[in-house]
Coordinates of C-alpha atoms in Angstrom, one line a residue:
F1 CA 10.7 -25.5 81.0
P2 CA 7.8 -23.7 79.4
M3 CA 5.3 -21.6 81.4
A4 CA 1.7 -22.7 79.7
A5 CA -0.8 -26.3 81.7
T6 CA 1.1 -29.0 79.8
D7 CA 0.1 -32.2 79.4
P8 CA 1.0 -34.8 82.4
Q9 CA 2.1 -37.5 80.3
V10 CA 4.7 -35.4 78.9
L11 CA 5.6 -33.9 81.4
A12 CA 6.6 -37.4 83.2
L13 CA 8.3 -39.2 80.1
A14 CA 10.1 -35.9 80.1
A15 CA 10.9 -36.2 84.1
Q16 CA 11.4 -39.9 83.2
I17 CA 13.7 -39.5 80.4
T18 CA 16.0 -36.4 82.4
E19 CA 16.6 -39.3 85.5
S20 CA 17.3 -42.5 83.0
R21 CA 20.1 -43.8 81.9
E22 CA 21.3 -43.1 78.0
Q23 CA 20.7 -46.6 77.1
D24 CA 17.4 -46.0 78.4
I25 CA 16.1 -43.7 76.5
P26 CA 14.9 -45.3 73.3
L27 CA 12.4 -47.8 74.9
L28 CA 10.9 -44.8 77.3
L29 CA 10.7 -43.0 73.7
L30 CA 8.6 -45.6 72.7
K31 CA 5.6 -44.7 74.9
L32 CA 5.0 -41.5 72.2
K33 CA 3.1 -43.3 70.2
G34 CA 0.0 -44.2 72.9
I35 CA 0.1 -40.7 73.7
L36 CA -0.2 -39.6 70.2
S37 CA -2.8 -42.3 69.8
S38 CA -4.4 -41.4 72.8
P39 CA -6.7 -38.0 71.3
S40 CA -8.3 -38.4 67.6
L41 CA -5.4 -37.1 65.1
G42 CA -5.6 -33.4 63.2
S43 CA -7.9 -32.7 66.9
E44 CA -6.3 -29.1 69.0
E45 CA -5.6 -31.4 71.1
S46 CA -3.2 -33.2 69.3
N47 CA -2.1 -30.5 67.9
K48 CA -0.7 -28.9 71.3
I49 CA 0.3 -32.8 72.8
K50 CA 2.5 -32.3 70.0
Q51 CA 4.1 -29.0 70.3
D52 CA 4.4 -28.7 74.0
L53 CA 6.5 -33.0 73.0
Y54 CA 8.9 -30.6 70.6
D55 CA 9.6 -27.8 73.5
Y56 CA 10.2 -30.1 76.4
G57 CA 12.7 -31.7 74.0
L58 CA 11.4 -35.1 73.6
T59 CA 11.6 -34.6 69.3
Q60 CA 14.9 -33.0 68.9
Y61 CA 15.6 -37.7 71.3
C62 CA 13.9 -39.3 68.3
L63 CA 16.0 -37.9 66.2
L64 CA 19.0 -37.6 67.8
V65 CA 18.7 -42.4 68.8
L66 CA 17.8 -42.3 64.9
K67 CA 21.3 -41.3 63.8
Q68 CA 22.9 -43.1 66.7
D69 CA 23.9 -46.7 65.2
H70 CA 20.7 -49.0 65.0
S71 CA 22.6 -52.4 65.5
Q72 CA 23.7 -51.3 69.1
L73 CA 20.3 -49.9 69.7
H74 CA 17.4 -51.7 72.2
G75 CA 15.4 -53.9 70.5
A76 CA 17.8 -52.9 67.6
W77 CA 15.9 -51.7 63.9
A78 CA 12.7 -52.2 65.5
T79 CA 13.2 -50.1 68.5
A80 CA 14.3 -47.4 64.8
A81 CA 11.0 -48.1 62.5
Q82 CA 9.1 -47.0 65.6
L83 CA 10.7 -43.8 66.1
A84 CA 11.1 -43.1 62.9
E85 CA 7.0 -43.3 62.8
I86 CA 6.4 -41.4 65.9
L87 CA 8.9 -38.4 64.4
S88 CA 6.8 -38.4 61.8
H89 CA 3.8 -38.4 63.9
C90 CA 5.2 -36.1 65.9
C91 CA 6.6 -33.2 63.4
V92 CA 3.2 -33.6 60.7
G93 CA 0.9 -31.5 62.6
L94 CA 3.0 -29.3 64.4
E95 CA 3.4 -25.7 64.1
V96 CA 6.1 -23.9 65.4
K97 CA 6.0 -20.1 66.5
E98 CA 8.3 -19.7 68.0
D99 CA 12.1 -18.9 65.5
P100 CA 10.5 -21.6 62.6
E101 CA 13.4 -20.8 60.6
E102 CA 15.0 -23.7 62.3
F103 CA 12.6 -25.6 62.6
Y104 CA 10.7 -25.7 58.9
R105 CA 14.7 -24.6 56.7
K106 CA 17.4 -27.2 59.1
F107 CA 14.9 -29.4 61.8
L108 CA 12.7 -31.3 58.7
P109 CA 15.1 -31.3 56.3
S110 CA 17.3 -32.8 58.8
V111 CA 14.4 -35.6 60.4
I112 CA 14.4 -36.8 56.6
D113 CA 17.7 -37.2 55.5
S114 CA 17.6 -39.8 58.9
L115 CA 14.6 -41.0 57.5
L116 CA 16.4 -41.7 54.4
V117 CA 20.0 -43.6 55.8
L118 CA 17.7 -45.5 58.0
G119 CA 15.7 -46.9 55.3
R120 CA 18.9 -47.2 53.5
R121 CA 20.4 -49.5 55.8
L122 CA 17.3 -51.7 56.3
Q123 CA 17.1 -52.0 52.3
A124 CA 20.9 -53.1 52.4
R125 CA 20.4 -55.9 55.0
F126 CA 16.8 -57.2 53.6
I127 CA 19.0 -57.5 50.2
R128 CA 21.9 -59.9 52.0
A129 CA 19.2 -61.4 54.6
I130 CA 19.3 -65.2 53.8
K131 CA 16.5 -66.6 56.1
D132 CA 12.6 -66.8 55.5
K133 CA 11.5 -64.5 58.7
E134 CA 14.9 -61.3 58.8
K135 CA 13.9 -60.8 55.0
Q136 CA 10.1 -60.6 56.0
D137 CA 11.4 -58.8 59.7
F138 CA 13.6 -56.6 56.9
L139 CA 11.1 -55.6 55.0
H140 CA 8.2 -55.4 57.3
W141 CA 11.0 -51.7 58.4
F142 CA 11.6 -51.1 55.6
Q143 CA 8.0 -50.5 55.3
I144 CA 7.0 -48.2 58.4
V145 CA 10.1 -46.3 57.9
T146 CA 9.0 -45.8 53.8
D147 CA 5.6 -45.0 55.8
A148 CA 6.7 -41.9 57.2
I149 CA 8.9 -40.2 55.1
C150 CA 5.0 -40.7 52.9
W151 CA 3.3 -38.9 56.1
L152 CA 6.1 -36.4 56.6
F153 CA 6.1 -35.0 53.0
G154 CA 2.7 -35.6 53.0
G155 CA 1.9 -32.9 55.6
H156 CA 5.9 -30.3 54.5
I157 CA 4.6 -30.2 50.6
Q158 CA 7.6 -28.8 50.5
L159 CA 9.5 -31.7 52.0
A160 CA 9.2 -33.1 48.5
A161 CA 11.2 -32.3 46.2
R162 CA 14.1 -32.7 48.6
V163 CA 13.1 -36.0 48.6
L164 CA 13.6 -36.5 44.9
Q165 CA 16.7 -34.3 45.2
N166 CA 18.2 -36.6 48.7
D167 CA 21.1 -38.7 46.9
R168 CA 20.2 -41.5 49.0
F169 CA 16.6 -41.6 47.9
L170 CA 18.4 -42.1 44.5
Q171 CA 20.6 -45.4 45.5
L172 CA 16.9 -47.0 47.6
L173 CA 15.7 -46.8 44.4
I174 CA 18.0 -47.9 42.2
T175 CA 18.2 -51.6 43.0
D176 CA 17.3 -54.5 41.5
D177 CA 15.5 -56.3 44.5
V178 CA 11.9 -56.5 43.7
E179 CA 10.4 -55.7 46.9
T180 CA 12.4 -52.5 47.8
A181 CA 11.9 -51.9 44.6
V182 CA 8.1 -51.7 44.4
V183 CA 8.1 -50.1 47.5
M184 CA 10.2 -46.5 47.1
M185 CA 8.3 -46.5 43.5
S186 CA 5.5 -46.4 45.7
V187 CA 7.2 -43.2 47.5
L188 CA 7.2 -41.8 44.2
H189 CA 4.3 -42.8 42.8
N190 CA 2.9 -40.3 46.4
I191 CA 5.5 -37.5 44.7
L192 CA 4.1 -37.1 42.5
R193 CA 0.7 -37.5 43.2
I194 CA 1.4 -34.3 45.4
N195 CA 2.6 -32.4 42.4
S196 CA 3.9 -33.6 39.5
S197 CA 5.4 -30.0 39.5
F198 CA 8.4 -30.9 41.9
L199 CA 10.2 -33.0 38.8
L200 CA 10.3 -29.7 36.9
Q201 CA 12.1 -28.1 39.7
V202 CA 15.1 -30.5 40.7
E203 CA 18.2 -30.8 38.1
E204 CA 18.2 -32.6 34.9
E205 CA 20.8 -35.2 36.3
T206 CA 18.4 -36.1 39.1
L207 CA 15.5 -35.9 36.3
H208 CA 17.9 -37.9 33.4
S209 CA 18.7 -40.2 36.2
V210 CA 15.0 -41.0 37.8
L211 CA 13.8 -41.4 34.3
D212 CA 16.1 -44.4 33.5
E213 CA 16.3 -45.9 35.8
L214 CA 12.9 -46.8 35.0
V215 CA 13.6 -47.7 31.5
Y216 CA 15.4 -49.6 32.8
K217 CA 13.2 -51.6 35.0
L218 CA 11.3 -51.5 32.1
S219 CA 14.0 -52.6 30.5
S220 CA 15.8 -55.9 33.2
T221 CA 12.5 -57.2 34.3
T222 CA 10.0 -59.2 33.4
N223 CA 7.5 -59.1 37.1
P224 CA 4.3 -58.1 35.7
A225 CA 4.4 -56.0 39.4
V226 CA 8.0 -53.7 39.1
G227 CA 6.3 -53.2 35.5
S228 CA 3.4 -52.1 36.7
A229 CA 4.1 -49.5 39.0
A230 CA 7.0 -48.1 36.4
T231 CA 4.6 -48.0 33.6
K232 CA 2.0 -46.3 36.3
L233 CA 4.9 -43.7 36.6
L234 CA 5.4 -42.8 33.4
L235 CA 2.1 -42.4 32.3
L236 CA 2.5 -39.9 35.5
V237 CA 5.5 -37.8 34.1
A238 CA 3.8 -38.7 30.7
K239 CA -0.2 -36.8 31.6
S240 CA 2.4 -34.1 34.0
C241 CA 4.1 -32.1 31.0
K242 CA 3.9 -31.7 28.2
Q243 CA 7.9 -31.4 28.1
L244 CA 8.1 -34.7 30.1
V245 CA 6.8 -36.2 26.8
Q246 CA 8.7 -34.8 24.2
L247 CA 11.7 -35.7 26.4
L248 CA 10.6 -39.3 26.7
T249 CA 10.3 -39.9 23.1
A250 CA 13.2 -37.6 21.9
R251 CA 15.8 -39.5 25.1
Y252 CA 14.0 -43.2 25.0
K253 CA 13.8 -43.8 20.9
G254 CA 13.0 -47.9 21.3
L255 CA 10.6 -47.4 24.5
K256 CA 7.2 -47.5 22.5
G257 CA 8.5 -51.0 21.0
L258 CA 10.2 -51.7 24.5
L259 CA 6.1 -51.2 25.7
S260 CA 3.8 -53.3 22.2
K261 CA 6.1 -56.0 22.8
Q262 CA 7.6 -57.0 26.1
W263 CA 4.0 -55.9 28.3
T264 CA 1.4 -56.3 26.3
G265 CA -1.4 -58.7 27.8
K266 CA 0.3 -58.1 31.5
G267 CA -2.9 -57.2 33.4
F268 CA -2.0 -53.5 33.0
D269 CA -3.0 -53.0 29.2
R270 CA -4.9 -49.5 30.4
E271 CA -2.4 -47.8 31.1
V272 CA 0.7 -49.2 28.5
N273 CA -2.0 -47.9 25.9
Q274 CA -2.7 -44.5 27.0
L275 CA 1.0 -44.0 27.7
L276 CA 1.3 -45.5 24.5
D277 CA -1.0 -43.0 22.8
L278 CA 0.8 -40.1 25.0
L279 CA 3.6 -40.8 23.0
Y280 CA 2.8 -42.0 19.7
L281 CA 1.1 -38.6 19.6
E282 CA 3.9 -35.9 20.5
Q283 CA 5.7 -38.2 18.0
S284 CA 2.6 -37.3 15.5
S285 CA 2.0 -33.6 16.2
G286 CA 5.9 -33.4 15.4
K287 CA 5.6 -34.6 11.9
G288 CA 2.8 -33.7 10.7
E289 CA 2.6 -30.8 8.1
M290 CA 6.3 -32.6 7.3
Q291 CA 3.6 -35.4 7.0
K292 CA 1.9 -33.4 4.3
Q293 CA 4.6 -31.9 2.4
H294 CA 6.4 -35.0 1.8
E295 CA 2.5 -36.8 0.6
A296 CA 2.6 -33.8 -1.3
A297 CA 6.1 -34.2 -3.3
C298 CA 5.3 -37.9 -3.0
V299 CA 1.8 -37.4 -5.5
I300 CA 3.7 -35.1 -7.8
Q301 CA 6.5 -37.5 -8.5
A302 CA 4.4 -40.2 -8.9
A303 CA 2.6 -39.0 -11.8
W304 CA 5.2 -37.2 -13.0
R305 CA 6.7 -40.5 -13.1
G306 CA 3.9 -42.5 -13.9
F307 CA 3.4 -39.7 -17.8
Q308 CA 7.1 -40.7 -18.5
T309 CA 6.4 -44.5 -17.6
R310 CA 3.2 -44.7 -20.4
K311 CA 5.5 -42.7 -23.2
R312 CA 8.0 -44.9 -22.6
L313 CA 5.5 -48.1 -23.2
K314 CA 4.1 -46.9 -26.5
K315 CA 7.3 -46.2 -28.2
L316 CA 9.1 -49.7 -26.0
P317 CA 6.7 -52.8 -26.1
Q318 CA 10.6 -54.5 -24.6
A319 CA 10.0 -51.3 -21.6
V320 CA 8.3 -53.9 -19.1
V321 CA 10.7 -56.5 -19.0
T322 CA 12.3 -54.2 -18.4
L323 CA 10.0 -52.2 -15.7
Q324 CA 9.6 -56.0 -14.0
R325 CA 13.4 -56.9 -12.9
N326 CA 13.6 -52.7 -11.2
F327 CA 11.1 -53.3 -9.6
R328 CA 11.8 -56.4 -8.1
A329 CA 15.4 -55.0 -7.3
K330 CA 13.2 -51.8 -5.6
R331 CA 11.5 -54.3 -3.8
E332 CA 14.2 -56.5 -2.7
Q333 CA 16.6 -53.2 -1.4
E334 CA 13.8 -52.2 0.4
L335 CA 13.0 -55.5 2.4
Q336 CA 17.3 -55.6 2.6
H337 CA 16.0 -51.9 3.3
L338 CA 13.7 -52.6 6.8
T339 CA 15.8 -55.0 7.9
K340 CA 19.0 -53.2 7.8
Q341 CA 17.0 -50.4 10.2
K342 CA 16.2 -53.0 12.1
E343 CA 19.0 -54.6 13.6
D344 CA 19.9 -51.3 13.3
E345 CA 17.4 -50.6 16.0
A346 CA 18.1 -53.6 18.1
L347 CA 21.6 -52.5 18.1
K348 CA 20.8 -49.1 18.9
L349 CA 18.4 -50.7 21.9
Q350 CA 21.1 -52.9 22.8
M351 CA 23.6 -50.7 23.8
Q352 CA 22.0 -47.5 24.8
L353 CA 20.7 -51.0 27.1
Q354 CA 24.5 -51.3 28.1
R355 CA 25.1 -47.3 27.9
Q356 CA 22.3 -46.7 31.2
R357 CA 23.6 -50.1 33.1
A358 CA 27.3 -48.8 33.0
M359 CA 25.2 -45.9 34.4
R360 CA 23.1 -47.3 36.6
L361 CA 26.1 -49.4 37.9
F362 CA 28.4 -45.4 38.1
H363 CA 26.2 -43.8 40.5
E364 CA 25.2 -46.5 42.8
R365 CA 29.2 -46.6 43.2
Q366 CA 29.3 -43.0 43.5
L367 CA 26.8 -43.2 46.2
A368 CA 28.2 -45.5 47.9
L369 CA 31.3 -44.1 48.7
L370 CA 29.7 -41.0 50.3
E371 CA 29.5 -44.7 53.4
V372 CA 32.6 -45.7 52.7
V373 CA 34.7 -42.3 52.1
H374 CA 34.1 -40.0 54.9
A375 CA 32.7 -36.3 53.6
S376 CA 36.2 -34.8 54.7
Q377 CA 38.2 -37.9 51.7
V378 CA 35.8 -37.3 49.0
N379 CA 37.0 -34.6 47.5
K380 CA 41.2 -36.0 47.7
Y381 CA 39.8 -39.3 46.5
M382 CA 38.3 -38.1 43.8
Q383 CA 42.0 -36.2 43.1
E384 CA 44.7 -39.5 43.3
M385 CA 42.5 -41.1 41.3
E386 CA 41.9 -38.2 38.6
E387 CA 45.2 -37.9 39.0
K388 CA 46.6 -41.4 38.5
S389 CA 44.0 -41.6 35.6
A390 CA 46.0 -38.7 34.0
L391 CA 49.2 -40.8 34.3
T392 CA 47.9 -43.3 33.1
I393 CA 46.8 -41.7 30.2
Q394 CA 49.8 -40.4 29.8
R395 CA 51.5 -43.6 30.3
F396 CA 50.4 -44.3 26.9
W397 CA 50.3 -41.6 25.7
R398 CA 54.6 -40.9 26.2
G399 CA 54.9 -44.8 25.4
Y400 CA 52.8 -44.5 22.0
R401 CA 54.5 -41.4 21.1
A402 CA 58.5 -43.1 21.9
R403 CA 57.7 -45.8 19.9
R404 CA 56.8 -43.9 16.6
I405 CA 59.6 -41.8 16.9
F406 CA 62.0 -44.4 17.9
H407 CA 60.6 -46.6 14.2
Q408 CA 61.6 -43.0 11.6
Q409 CA 65.0 -42.5 14.0
K410 CA 66.1 -45.7 13.8
Q411 CA 69.0 -44.1 11.4
S412 CA 69.7 -42.5 12.9
L413 CA 70.0 -43.9 15.9
K414 CA 72.3 -46.1 14.5
E415 CA 74.6 -43.1 14.0
Y416 CA 74.1 -41.8 17.3
K417 CA 75.1 -44.6 18.9
A418 CA 78.2 -45.4 15.9
A419 CA 79.3 -41.4 17.0
V420 CA 79.5 -42.9 20.6
I421 CA 81.3 -45.6 20.5
I422 CA 84.0 -43.0 18.5
Q423 CA 83.5 -40.6 21.3
R424 CA 84.5 -43.1 24.1
A425 CA 87.6 -44.9 21.9
A426 CA 88.5 -41.3 22.0
C427 CA 89.0 -40.2 25.2
K428 CA 90.5 -43.1 26.6
F429 CA 93.5 -42.6 24.2
L430 CA 93.2 -39.4 24.9
E431 CA 93.5 -40.4 28.6
K432 CA 95.6 -43.1 28.1
R433 CA 97.9 -40.2 26.3
R434 CA 97.4 -38.3 28.7
R435 CA 98.5 -40.3 31.8
R436 CA 101.5 -41.6 29.3
R437 CA 102.8 -37.8 29.7
P438 CA 106.8 -37.1 31.3
L439 CA 105.6 -35.2 34.5
S440 CA 108.2 -31.6 34.3
P441 CA 110.9 -31.2 37.4
W442 CA 110.5 -30.3 41.0
K443 CA 111.1 -26.6 41.6
E444 CA 112.5 -25.6 45.0
P445 CA 110.5 -22.9 46.5
K446 CA 113.0 -19.8 46.8
G447 CA 113.3 -19.7 50.3
L448 CA 114.4 -16.1 52.5
T449 CA 117.5 -13.6 52.6
D450 CA 118.4 -13.1 55.4
E451 CA 117.3 -9.2 55.7
Q452 CA 113.9 -10.5 55.4
R453 CA 114.5 -13.2 58.0
L454 CA 114.9 -10.5 60.6
A455 CA 112.0 -8.4 60.1
L456 CA 109.4 -11.1 60.3
Q457 CA 111.6 -12.5 63.8
Q458 CA 110.7 -8.8 64.4
K459 CA 107.0 -8.6 63.8
V460 CA 107.0 -11.6 65.5
D461 CA 108.1 -10.7 69.3
D462 CA 106.8 -7.0 68.8
Y463 CA 103.6 -9.2 68.7
I464 CA 104.0 -11.8 71.6
K465 CA 104.8 -8.3 73.7
L466 CA 101.6 -6.9 72.8
H467 CA 99.8 -9.3 73.3
P468 CA 101.6 -12.3 75.8
A469 CA 99.9 -15.1 77.0
S470 CA 97.4 -16.1 80.5
Q471 CA 99.4 -18.2 83.0
M472 CA 97.7 -20.6 83.3
S473 CA 97.7 -22.9 87.1
E474 CA 98.1 -26.8 86.4
E475 CA 95.0 -27.1 88.8
R476 CA 93.2 -24.3 87.0
S477 CA 93.5 -26.7 83.6
K478 CA 93.4 -30.1 84.8
E479 CA 89.7 -28.9 86.4
L480 CA 89.0 -27.1 83.2
H481 CA 89.7 -30.6 81.2
V482 CA 87.6 -32.1 84.1
Q483 CA 84.5 -30.0 82.7
A484 CA 86.0 -30.6 78.6
Q485 CA 84.8 -33.7 79.4
A486 CA 81.7 -33.7 81.3
K487 CA 80.5 -31.3 78.6
L488 CA 81.7 -33.8 76.0
A489 CA 80.4 -37.1 77.2
Q490 CA 76.7 -34.7 77.7
F491 CA 77.2 -33.8 74.1
L492 CA 77.6 -36.7 72.5
L493 CA 74.8 -38.5 74.7
R494 CA 72.2 -36.2 74.1
N495 CA 73.2 -36.9 70.2
R496 CA 72.7 -41.0 70.4
L497 CA 69.5 -40.4 72.4
D498 CA 68.1 -37.0 69.2
Q499 CA 69.4 -40.0 67.1
R500 CA 67.4 -43.1 68.1
A501 CA 63.7 -40.3 69.0
A502 CA 64.7 -39.1 64.4
Q503 CA 65.5 -42.8 64.0
R504 CA 61.7 -43.8 66.0
R505 CA 59.8 -40.6 64.2
E506 CA 61.2 -41.7 60.8
A507 CA 59.8 -45.8 61.7
L508 CA 56.5 -44.1 62.7
L509 CA 56.4 -42.4 59.4
A510 CA 56.8 -44.9 57.1
Q511 CA 54.3 -46.8 59.4
V512 CA 51.6 -44.3 59.4
N513 CA 52.3 -44.8 55.2
T514 CA 52.4 -48.0 55.7
D515 CA 48.4 -48.0 57.0
V516 CA 47.4 -45.2 54.8
E517 CA 47.7 -46.7 51.0
L518 CA 46.8 -49.9 53.0
L519 CA 43.3 -48.6 53.5
M520 CA 43.6 -46.9 50.6
N521 CA 43.5 -50.2 48.9
A522 CA 41.9 -52.5 50.8
P523 CA 37.3 -53.0 49.5
G524 CA 34.7 -51.8 51.6
L525 CA 33.3 -53.7 54.7
A526 CA 30.8 -55.4 53.1
E527 CA 33.3 -57.8 50.7
S528 CA 35.7 -58.1 53.6
T529 CA 37.3 -60.8 54.7
E530 CA 39.3 -62.4 57.3
K531 CA 42.5 -62.7 55.1
D532 CA 42.2 -58.8 54.3
F533 CA 41.9 -58.4 57.8
G534 CA 44.5 -59.8 58.3
A535 CA 46.4 -58.1 56.3
F536 CA 45.7 -54.9 59.9
M537 CA 46.6 -56.8 61.7
S538 CA 49.9 -58.2 62.0
R539 CA 53.0 -56.4 60.9
S540 CA 54.6 -59.1 58.5
I541 CA 52.4 -59.1 56.0
P542 CA 52.8 -55.2 55.0
V543 CA 56.6 -55.6 54.7
A544 CA 56.3 -58.8 53.0
T545 CA 54.4 -57.5 50.0
K546 CA 56.4 -54.0 50.2
A547 CA 59.3 -55.8 50.5
R548 CA 58.0 -58.4 46.9
Q549 CA 57.5 -54.5 45.3
A550 CA 60.6 -54.0 46.0
H551 CA 61.8 -57.3 44.4
N552 CA 59.7 -56.9 41.4
T553 CA 60.8 -53.1 40.8
M554 CA 64.3 -54.4 41.0
L555 CA 63.5 -57.3 38.4
K556 CA 61.0 -55.2 36.6
Y557 CA 64.1 -52.9 35.9
T558 CA 67.1 -55.7 34.8
R559 CA 63.9 -57.0 32.2
W560 CA 63.4 -53.4 30.3
P561 CA 64.5 -53.4 26.2
W562 CA 68.3 -52.0 25.2
W563 CA 66.1 -48.9 24.5
K564 CA 65.5 -48.1 27.5
K565 CA 68.2 -47.8 28.5
L566 CA 70.8 -45.6 26.1
G567 CA 71.2 -43.2 28.0
D568 CA 73.4 -45.1 30.6
E569 CA 76.4 -46.4 27.9
F570 CA 78.6 -45.4 31.1
M571 CA 76.3 -46.9 33.3
E572 CA 78.9 -49.9 35.6
D573 CA 77.5 -53.2 34.8
D574 CA 76.4 -54.2 38.5
V575 CA 75.6 -50.3 39.3
I576 CA 71.1 -50.1 38.9
P577 CA 69.1 -45.7 40.0
D578 CA 68.7 -45.5 43.8
D579 CA 65.0 -44.1 41.9
A580 CA 63.9 -47.6 40.4
I581 CA 65.0 -49.5 43.3
N582 CA 63.6 -47.1 45.8
T583 CA 60.5 -47.3 44.2
E584 CA 58.2 -49.1 45.7
L585 CA 60.4 -49.0 49.7
E586 CA 60.1 -45.2 50.4
T587 CA 56.7 -45.6 52.8
L588 CA 57.6 -49.0 54.4
F589 CA 58.3 -49.7 57.4
I590 CA 60.5 -51.8 58.4
G591 CA 60.2 -53.2 62.5
G592 CA 62.8 -53.2 65.4
R593 CA 62.2 -52.2 69.0
K594 CA 61.5 -48.7 69.5

């Protein structure tokens, strides 16, 4: 503990937390709110208390509690929201002198991440809530957490850029719920109000995602609160930097028409008109010089055409009729061109909205993947998805190429099959002829002469003399026989146990593979039903599923077209390739006694 004078309330709370159980610590940490509210904020006494809380580890305790499962705490989400508010007040105004890098580089970013995670969980439960009382409670707690985030990066400005770059913030912003969307846009408004240049410091993909979501909210909703918040944010972005105005003009072609048609007269016309003025000013400044040259060329062309027309009118009185006809045709052509141009712009806007919606859904799935899949499995999951996509593309391309080559080489295929039939007949004919050929008469091997037999007998006798056989008694022979029988029985018993152990390992490995495949194909926790839980609690369901898949694979092989079986002319009708049958059986677990 530090040696300087410490507030007695902090000392008493630290001692009480040290002696308390782990489940009682969150309720004790709530007393920090009363300790912090006793002095006036910003005073030296308040800063001294915050320093003592950090030195005694109470601030770190709050962060550790926020990282736990909030549903297991006393008071559940209400306690978590209050702890988030207390943690943000403890960090603002705190100046760490010992090891400041640990505080500013590690502790504060960890606090921001924990608060965003808590906000995401509250938002999800607010959306899933059915009763009005539950929705009001979750919305109140969500606003407390977002206010804590705003208070934290208001006291430490460098955290605002980290909030923008956090995937959890994008996930909170990308939502169809009106109440939480307005709250998150207010958080973004506070970030830009502190320093609007943060948008130029983040990655281009993050900037585009934020702007895409704001424009999407303008185009997909008619709620005045959402429209007003999104319009004010876009106006603040446009006022912050001319580069961002150019990005809005180039990336969102139909934004001006959307603002003027859909959001005029909704109660925030001043912001809408200011944003439209900035967009039109940027568009006109880039085309001013070109517009002048175009107008000058049009004046010259009009003067020349007028001169030519008057000259022809003097010579040809009938030119008036031709001129009127040409004028009507040109006016009709212009009307058609304008109609087509409007249809193209509407179609382009619709395609752009669909593209943005698809991009938004892709971001939602990608961010939701961080909750469902463990961090160590994300790269493996993405690699498997890429491999499956590549295999699908290759399979379709090879099928198309095989069908095209098959149609092109139909005549050569007929010749090939004819040659195969001729070769088969020739082989059968040669085989029958080879069987009918008479066998050659048996010739008796030549025997040994008397001299050779005597010499061989002499060599055998000499070897026996050099290597006499050892004499063994009958008792010794029986003893060796009993030992051999015992070792043989021991070996057979050990071999049987090894076979059972190997069979058990194979069964466990197959069971693990089956469970892994079920987990990979299982839906998310939010989409799971009782039927999905039964698939993991019962062993018969995966076995039946795998057996059905193997049966379907075998039926699929029997229904193949004839041109897929061209390499099987010499295969028996009742023989099926093992690869076709065992495609799905490699990970099948057959239950049995262990």
